[in-house]
CSV table of C-alpha atoms in Angstrom, one decimal:
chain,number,residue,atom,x,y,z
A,1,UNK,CA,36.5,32.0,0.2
A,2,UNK,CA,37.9,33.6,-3.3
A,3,UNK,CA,36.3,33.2,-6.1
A,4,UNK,CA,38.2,30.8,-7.8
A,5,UNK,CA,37.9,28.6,-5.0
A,6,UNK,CA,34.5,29.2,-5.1
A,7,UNK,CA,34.4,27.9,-8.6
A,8,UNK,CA,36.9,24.9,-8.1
A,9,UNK,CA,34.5,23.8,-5.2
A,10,UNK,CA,31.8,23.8,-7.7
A,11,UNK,CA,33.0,22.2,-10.5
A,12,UNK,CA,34.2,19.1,-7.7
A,13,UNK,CA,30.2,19.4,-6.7
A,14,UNK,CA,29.8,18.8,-10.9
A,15,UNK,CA,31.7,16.2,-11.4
A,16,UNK,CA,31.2,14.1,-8.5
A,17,UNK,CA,27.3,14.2,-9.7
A,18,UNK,CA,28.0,13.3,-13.1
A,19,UNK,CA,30.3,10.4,-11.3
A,20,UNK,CA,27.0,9.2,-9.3
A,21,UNK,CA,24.7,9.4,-12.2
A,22,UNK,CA,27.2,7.0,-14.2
A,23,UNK,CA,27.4,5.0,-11.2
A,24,UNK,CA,23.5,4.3,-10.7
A,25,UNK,CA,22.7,3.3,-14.2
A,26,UNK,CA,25.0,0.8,-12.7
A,27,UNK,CA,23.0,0.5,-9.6
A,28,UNK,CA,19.3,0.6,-10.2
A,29,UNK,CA,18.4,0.1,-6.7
A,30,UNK,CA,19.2,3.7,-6.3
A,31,UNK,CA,15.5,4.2,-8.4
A,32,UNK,CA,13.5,2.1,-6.0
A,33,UNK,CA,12.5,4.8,-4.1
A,34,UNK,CA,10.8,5.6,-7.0
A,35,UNK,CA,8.6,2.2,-6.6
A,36,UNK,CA,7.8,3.0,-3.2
A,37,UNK,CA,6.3,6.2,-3.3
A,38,UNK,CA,3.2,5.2,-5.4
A,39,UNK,CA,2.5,1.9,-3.3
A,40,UNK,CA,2.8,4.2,-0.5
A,41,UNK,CA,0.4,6.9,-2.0
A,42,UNK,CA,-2.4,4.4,-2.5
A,43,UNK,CA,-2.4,2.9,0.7
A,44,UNK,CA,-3.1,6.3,2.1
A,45,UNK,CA,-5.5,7.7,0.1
A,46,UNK,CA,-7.0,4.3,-0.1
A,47,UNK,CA,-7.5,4.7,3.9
A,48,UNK,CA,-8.1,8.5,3.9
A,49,UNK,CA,-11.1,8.4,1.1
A,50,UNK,CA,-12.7,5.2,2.9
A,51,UNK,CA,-12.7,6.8,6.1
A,52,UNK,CA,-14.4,10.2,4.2
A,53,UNK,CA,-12.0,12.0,5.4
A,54,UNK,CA,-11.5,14.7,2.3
A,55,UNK,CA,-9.5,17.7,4.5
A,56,UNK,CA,-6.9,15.5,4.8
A,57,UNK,CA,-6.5,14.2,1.1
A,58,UNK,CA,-3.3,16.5,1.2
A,59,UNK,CA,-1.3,14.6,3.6
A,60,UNK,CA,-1.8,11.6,2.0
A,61,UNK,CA,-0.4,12.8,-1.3
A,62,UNK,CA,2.8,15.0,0.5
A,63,UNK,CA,3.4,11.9,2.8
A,64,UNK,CA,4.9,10.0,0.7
A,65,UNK,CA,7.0,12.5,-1.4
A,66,UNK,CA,8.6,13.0,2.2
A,67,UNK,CA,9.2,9.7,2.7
A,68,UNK,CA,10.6,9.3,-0.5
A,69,UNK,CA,13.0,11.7,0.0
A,70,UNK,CA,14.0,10.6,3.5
A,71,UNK,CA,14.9,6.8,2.1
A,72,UNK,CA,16.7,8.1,-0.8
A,73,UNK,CA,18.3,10.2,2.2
A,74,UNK,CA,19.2,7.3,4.5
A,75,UNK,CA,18.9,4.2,2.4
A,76,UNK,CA,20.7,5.2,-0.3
A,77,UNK,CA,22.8,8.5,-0.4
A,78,UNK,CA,23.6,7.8,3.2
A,79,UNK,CA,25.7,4.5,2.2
A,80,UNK,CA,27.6,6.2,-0.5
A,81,UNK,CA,30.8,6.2,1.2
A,82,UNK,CA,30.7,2.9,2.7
A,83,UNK,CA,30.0,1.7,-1.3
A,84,UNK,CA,33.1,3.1,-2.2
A,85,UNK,CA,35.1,1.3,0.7
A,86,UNK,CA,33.6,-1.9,-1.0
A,87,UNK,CA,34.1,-1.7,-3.9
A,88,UNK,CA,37.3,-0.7,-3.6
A,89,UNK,CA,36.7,3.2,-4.7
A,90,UNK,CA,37.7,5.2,-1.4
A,91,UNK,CA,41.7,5.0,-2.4
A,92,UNK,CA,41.0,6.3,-5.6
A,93,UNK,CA,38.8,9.6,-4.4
A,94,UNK,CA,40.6,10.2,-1.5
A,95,UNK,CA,43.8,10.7,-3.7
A,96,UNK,CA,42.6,13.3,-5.9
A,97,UNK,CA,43.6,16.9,-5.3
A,98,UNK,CA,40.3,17.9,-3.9
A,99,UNK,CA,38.0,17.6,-0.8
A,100,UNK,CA,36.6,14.4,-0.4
A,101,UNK,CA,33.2,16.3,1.5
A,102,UNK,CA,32.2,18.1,-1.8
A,103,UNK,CA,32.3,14.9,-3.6
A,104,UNK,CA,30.1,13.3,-1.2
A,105,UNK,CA,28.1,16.3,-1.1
A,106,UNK,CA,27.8,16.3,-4.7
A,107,UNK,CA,26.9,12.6,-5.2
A,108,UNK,CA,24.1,13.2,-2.0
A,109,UNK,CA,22.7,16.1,-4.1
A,110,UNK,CA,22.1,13.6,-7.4
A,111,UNK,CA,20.2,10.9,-5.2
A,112,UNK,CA,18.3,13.4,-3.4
A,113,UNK,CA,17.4,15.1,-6.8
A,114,UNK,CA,15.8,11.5,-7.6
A,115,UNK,CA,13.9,11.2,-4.5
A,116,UNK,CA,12.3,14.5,-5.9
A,117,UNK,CA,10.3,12.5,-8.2
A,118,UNK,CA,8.5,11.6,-6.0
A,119,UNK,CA,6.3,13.9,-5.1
A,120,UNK,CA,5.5,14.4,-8.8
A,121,UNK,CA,4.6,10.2,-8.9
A,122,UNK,CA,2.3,10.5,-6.1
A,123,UNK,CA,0.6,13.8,-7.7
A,124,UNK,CA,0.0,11.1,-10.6
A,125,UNK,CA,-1.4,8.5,-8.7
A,126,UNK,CA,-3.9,10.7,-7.0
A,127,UNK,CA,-5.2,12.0,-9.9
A,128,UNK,CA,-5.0,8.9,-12.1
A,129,UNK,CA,-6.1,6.7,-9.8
A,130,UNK,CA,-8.3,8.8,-7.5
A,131,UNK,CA,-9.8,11.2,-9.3
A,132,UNK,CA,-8.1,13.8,-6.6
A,133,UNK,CA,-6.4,16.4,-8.4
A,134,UNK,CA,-4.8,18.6,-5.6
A,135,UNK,CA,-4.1,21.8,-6.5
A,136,UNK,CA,-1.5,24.6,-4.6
A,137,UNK,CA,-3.2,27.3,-3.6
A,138,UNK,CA,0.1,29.4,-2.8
A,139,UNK,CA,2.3,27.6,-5.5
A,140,UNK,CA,5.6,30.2,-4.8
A,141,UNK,CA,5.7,29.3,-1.2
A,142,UNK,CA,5.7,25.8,-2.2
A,143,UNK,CA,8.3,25.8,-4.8
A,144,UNK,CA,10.3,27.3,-1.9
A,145,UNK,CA,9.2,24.7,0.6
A,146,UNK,CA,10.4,22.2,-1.9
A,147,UNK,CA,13.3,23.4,-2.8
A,148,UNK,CA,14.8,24.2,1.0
A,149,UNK,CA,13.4,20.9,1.9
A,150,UNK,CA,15.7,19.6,-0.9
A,151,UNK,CA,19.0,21.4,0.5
A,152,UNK,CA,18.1,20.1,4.0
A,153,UNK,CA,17.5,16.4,2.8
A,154,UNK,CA,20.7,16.9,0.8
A,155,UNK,CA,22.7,17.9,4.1
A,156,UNK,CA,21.2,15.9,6.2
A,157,UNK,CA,22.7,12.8,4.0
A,158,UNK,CA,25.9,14.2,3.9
A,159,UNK,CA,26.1,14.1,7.6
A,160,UNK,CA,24.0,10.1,7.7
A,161,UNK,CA,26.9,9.4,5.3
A,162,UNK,CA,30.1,10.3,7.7
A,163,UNK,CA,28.2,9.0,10.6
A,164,UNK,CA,27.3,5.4,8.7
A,165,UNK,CA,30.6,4.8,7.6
A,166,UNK,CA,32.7,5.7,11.3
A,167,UNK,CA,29.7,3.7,13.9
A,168,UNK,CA,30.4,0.2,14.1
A,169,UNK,CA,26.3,-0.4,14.1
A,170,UNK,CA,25.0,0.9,10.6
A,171,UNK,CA,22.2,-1.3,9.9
A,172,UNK,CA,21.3,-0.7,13.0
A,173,UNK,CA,21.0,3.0,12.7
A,174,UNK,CA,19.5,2.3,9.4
A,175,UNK,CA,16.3,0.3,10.4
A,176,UNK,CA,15.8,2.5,13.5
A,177,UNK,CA,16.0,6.1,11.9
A,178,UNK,CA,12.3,5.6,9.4
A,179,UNK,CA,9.3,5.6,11.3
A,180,UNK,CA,10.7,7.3,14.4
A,181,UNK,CA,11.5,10.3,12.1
A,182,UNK,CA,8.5,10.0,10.2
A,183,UNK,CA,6.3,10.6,13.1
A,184,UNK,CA,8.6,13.7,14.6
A,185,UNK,CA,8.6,14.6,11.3
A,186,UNK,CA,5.5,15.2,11.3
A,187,UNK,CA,5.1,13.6,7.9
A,188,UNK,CA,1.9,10.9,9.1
A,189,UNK,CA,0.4,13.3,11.3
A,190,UNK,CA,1.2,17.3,11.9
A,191,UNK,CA,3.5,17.6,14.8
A,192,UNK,CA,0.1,20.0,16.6
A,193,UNK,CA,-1.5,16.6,17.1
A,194,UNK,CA,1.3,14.7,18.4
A,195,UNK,CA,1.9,14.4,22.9
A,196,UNK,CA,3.5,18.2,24.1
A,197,UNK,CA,6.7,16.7,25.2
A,198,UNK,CA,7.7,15.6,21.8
A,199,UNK,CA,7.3,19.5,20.0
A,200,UNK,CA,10.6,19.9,21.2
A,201,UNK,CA,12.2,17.2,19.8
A,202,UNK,CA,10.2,17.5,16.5
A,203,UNK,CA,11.8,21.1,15.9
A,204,UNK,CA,14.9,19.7,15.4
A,205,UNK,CA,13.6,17.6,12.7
A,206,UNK,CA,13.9,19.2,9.4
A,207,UNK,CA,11.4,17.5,7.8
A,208,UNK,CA,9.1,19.1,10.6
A,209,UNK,CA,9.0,22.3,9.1
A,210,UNK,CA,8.8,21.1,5.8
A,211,UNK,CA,5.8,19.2,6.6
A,212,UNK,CA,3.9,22.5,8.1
A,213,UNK,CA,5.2,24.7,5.3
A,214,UNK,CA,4.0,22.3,2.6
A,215,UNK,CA,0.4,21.5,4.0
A,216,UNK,CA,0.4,25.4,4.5
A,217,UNK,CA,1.4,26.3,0.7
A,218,UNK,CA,-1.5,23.8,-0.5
A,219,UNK,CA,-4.2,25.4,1.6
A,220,UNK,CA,-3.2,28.7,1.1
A,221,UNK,CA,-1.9,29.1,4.9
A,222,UNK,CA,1.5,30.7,4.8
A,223,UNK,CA,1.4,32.5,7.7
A,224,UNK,CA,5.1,32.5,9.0
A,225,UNK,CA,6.5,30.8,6.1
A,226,UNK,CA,10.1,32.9,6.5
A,227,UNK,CA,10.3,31.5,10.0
A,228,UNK,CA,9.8,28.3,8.4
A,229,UNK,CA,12.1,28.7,5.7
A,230,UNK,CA,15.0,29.8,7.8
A,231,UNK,CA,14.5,26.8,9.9
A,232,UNK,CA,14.7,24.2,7.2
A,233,UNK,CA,17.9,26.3,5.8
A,234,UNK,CA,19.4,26.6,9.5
A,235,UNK,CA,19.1,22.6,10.3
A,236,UNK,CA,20.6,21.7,6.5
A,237,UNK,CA,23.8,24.3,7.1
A,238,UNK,CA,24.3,22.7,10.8
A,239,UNK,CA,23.6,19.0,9.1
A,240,UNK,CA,26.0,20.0,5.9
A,241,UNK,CA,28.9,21.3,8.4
A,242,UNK,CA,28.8,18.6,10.5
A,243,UNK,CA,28.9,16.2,7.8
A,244,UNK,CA,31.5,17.4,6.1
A,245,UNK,CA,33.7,18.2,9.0
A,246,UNK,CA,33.1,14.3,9.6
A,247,UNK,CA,33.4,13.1,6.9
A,248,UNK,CA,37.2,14.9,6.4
A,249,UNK,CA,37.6,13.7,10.6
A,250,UNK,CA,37.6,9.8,8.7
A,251,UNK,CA,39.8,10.4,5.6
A,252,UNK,CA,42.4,12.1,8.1
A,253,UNK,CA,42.2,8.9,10.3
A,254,UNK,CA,41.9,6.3,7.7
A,255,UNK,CA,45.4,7.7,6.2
A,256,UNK,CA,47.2,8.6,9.6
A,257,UNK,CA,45.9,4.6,10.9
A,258,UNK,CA,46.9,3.4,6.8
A,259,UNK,CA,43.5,1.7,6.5
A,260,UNK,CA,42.7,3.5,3.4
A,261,UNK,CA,43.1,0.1,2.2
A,262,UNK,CA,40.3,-1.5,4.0
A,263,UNK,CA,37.2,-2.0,3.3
């Protein structure tokens, strides 16, 4: 890819984020991942400090900054194309000079960036509230746990968004891709203490390795964090290809079929 394409590509990414942001203050249901996270941080702690269970204060408070990123993920960035058929947007984007997967990759990237918060929010809560300020004991392997963890959740809607908007079912897939994930995630519980059969399956989890790499960075246990790393980064480039490839798959058949009318 040439440079200037490289550059044209990136200022469609810009845009198309500076399009979502003017389109949430619009929507503020896009922020109630924001709402969840804390509720979700006191019940845990709540359960973890009653049952004196102190070594695992940690996963209570990285839970739910997982699981806020996963809804903002599939609730929320993983609907934006189906929005625009609604409300009558697709015919609009689809016409500009430019490829419609970067500006759904770009709009992903905004919502994800909000889900972000909150891991900060349930930081807050557990040392307001709690008393439990948690500290990093290996803060640069978590600011890169984080931030590949981020790229993956940002691919990973891309892809939720192209598949949404062709199945027939989305509500469906909706309500039945949370706590299944969450578990082979490895976000409740690490994926070490879950049956043997389900390891495999839990690899090809992003959030997975996140998990691990994150409970790792706060104890000070990064031992095989690049394997780690290159996992997360794999999964989002495989989840980011195949959701672009689909989502350019639909805007080719919604013009060849002259439903970009439809909604």
């Amino acid at each position: 890819m040439s440079a200037p394409m490289r550059v044209s590509g990136l200022r469609v990414v810009w845009h198309a984020a500076r399009l979502q942001v003017a389109l949430s203050r619009r929507s503020p249901e896009h922020a109630l991942v924001l709402l969840i996270a804390p509720m979700q941080t006191t019940t845990m702690l709540a359960l973890t400090l009653a049952a004196h269970r102190e070594d695992v204060v940690a996963n209570a408070v990285l839970a739910p900054g997982l699981i806020g990123l996963w809804v903002a993920s599939l609730d929320y960035a993983g609907r934006i194309v189906t929005e625009d058929r609604w409300a009558g947007r697709f015919p609009a984007l689809i016409a500009a000079p430019v490829m419609f997967g970067l500006v759904v990759m770009g709009r992903v990237a905004t919502v994800v960036l909000v889900g972000t918060a909150a891991f900060a929010e349930s930081w807050l809560v557990a040392a307001v509230g709690f008393g439990r300020r948690l500290t990093v004991a290996a803060p640069g392997t978590f600011a890169i746990a984080v931030a590949a963890t981020c790229l993956a959740t940002v691919g990973t809607a891309t892809l939720l968004s192209a598949v949404f908007v062709v199945s027939r079912a989305r509500d469906v897939l909706q309500n039945s891709l949370g706590y299944p994930f969450y578990i082979l995630g490895g976000i409740l519980v690490p994926v070490a203490a879950l049956p043997d059969w389900l390891h495999p399956f839990s690899r090809v989890v992003f959030l997975s390795w996140s998990a691990d790499l994150l409970r790792g960075a706060v104890h000070g246990d990064t031992r095989g964090w690049p394997r780690a790393v290159l996992a997360i980064v794999a999964l989002s480039a495989a989840a980011m290809a195949a959701g672009l490839w689909l989502t350019q798959r639909y805007v080719d058949r919604t013009r060849r079929e002259g439903t970009v009318e439809f909604s």
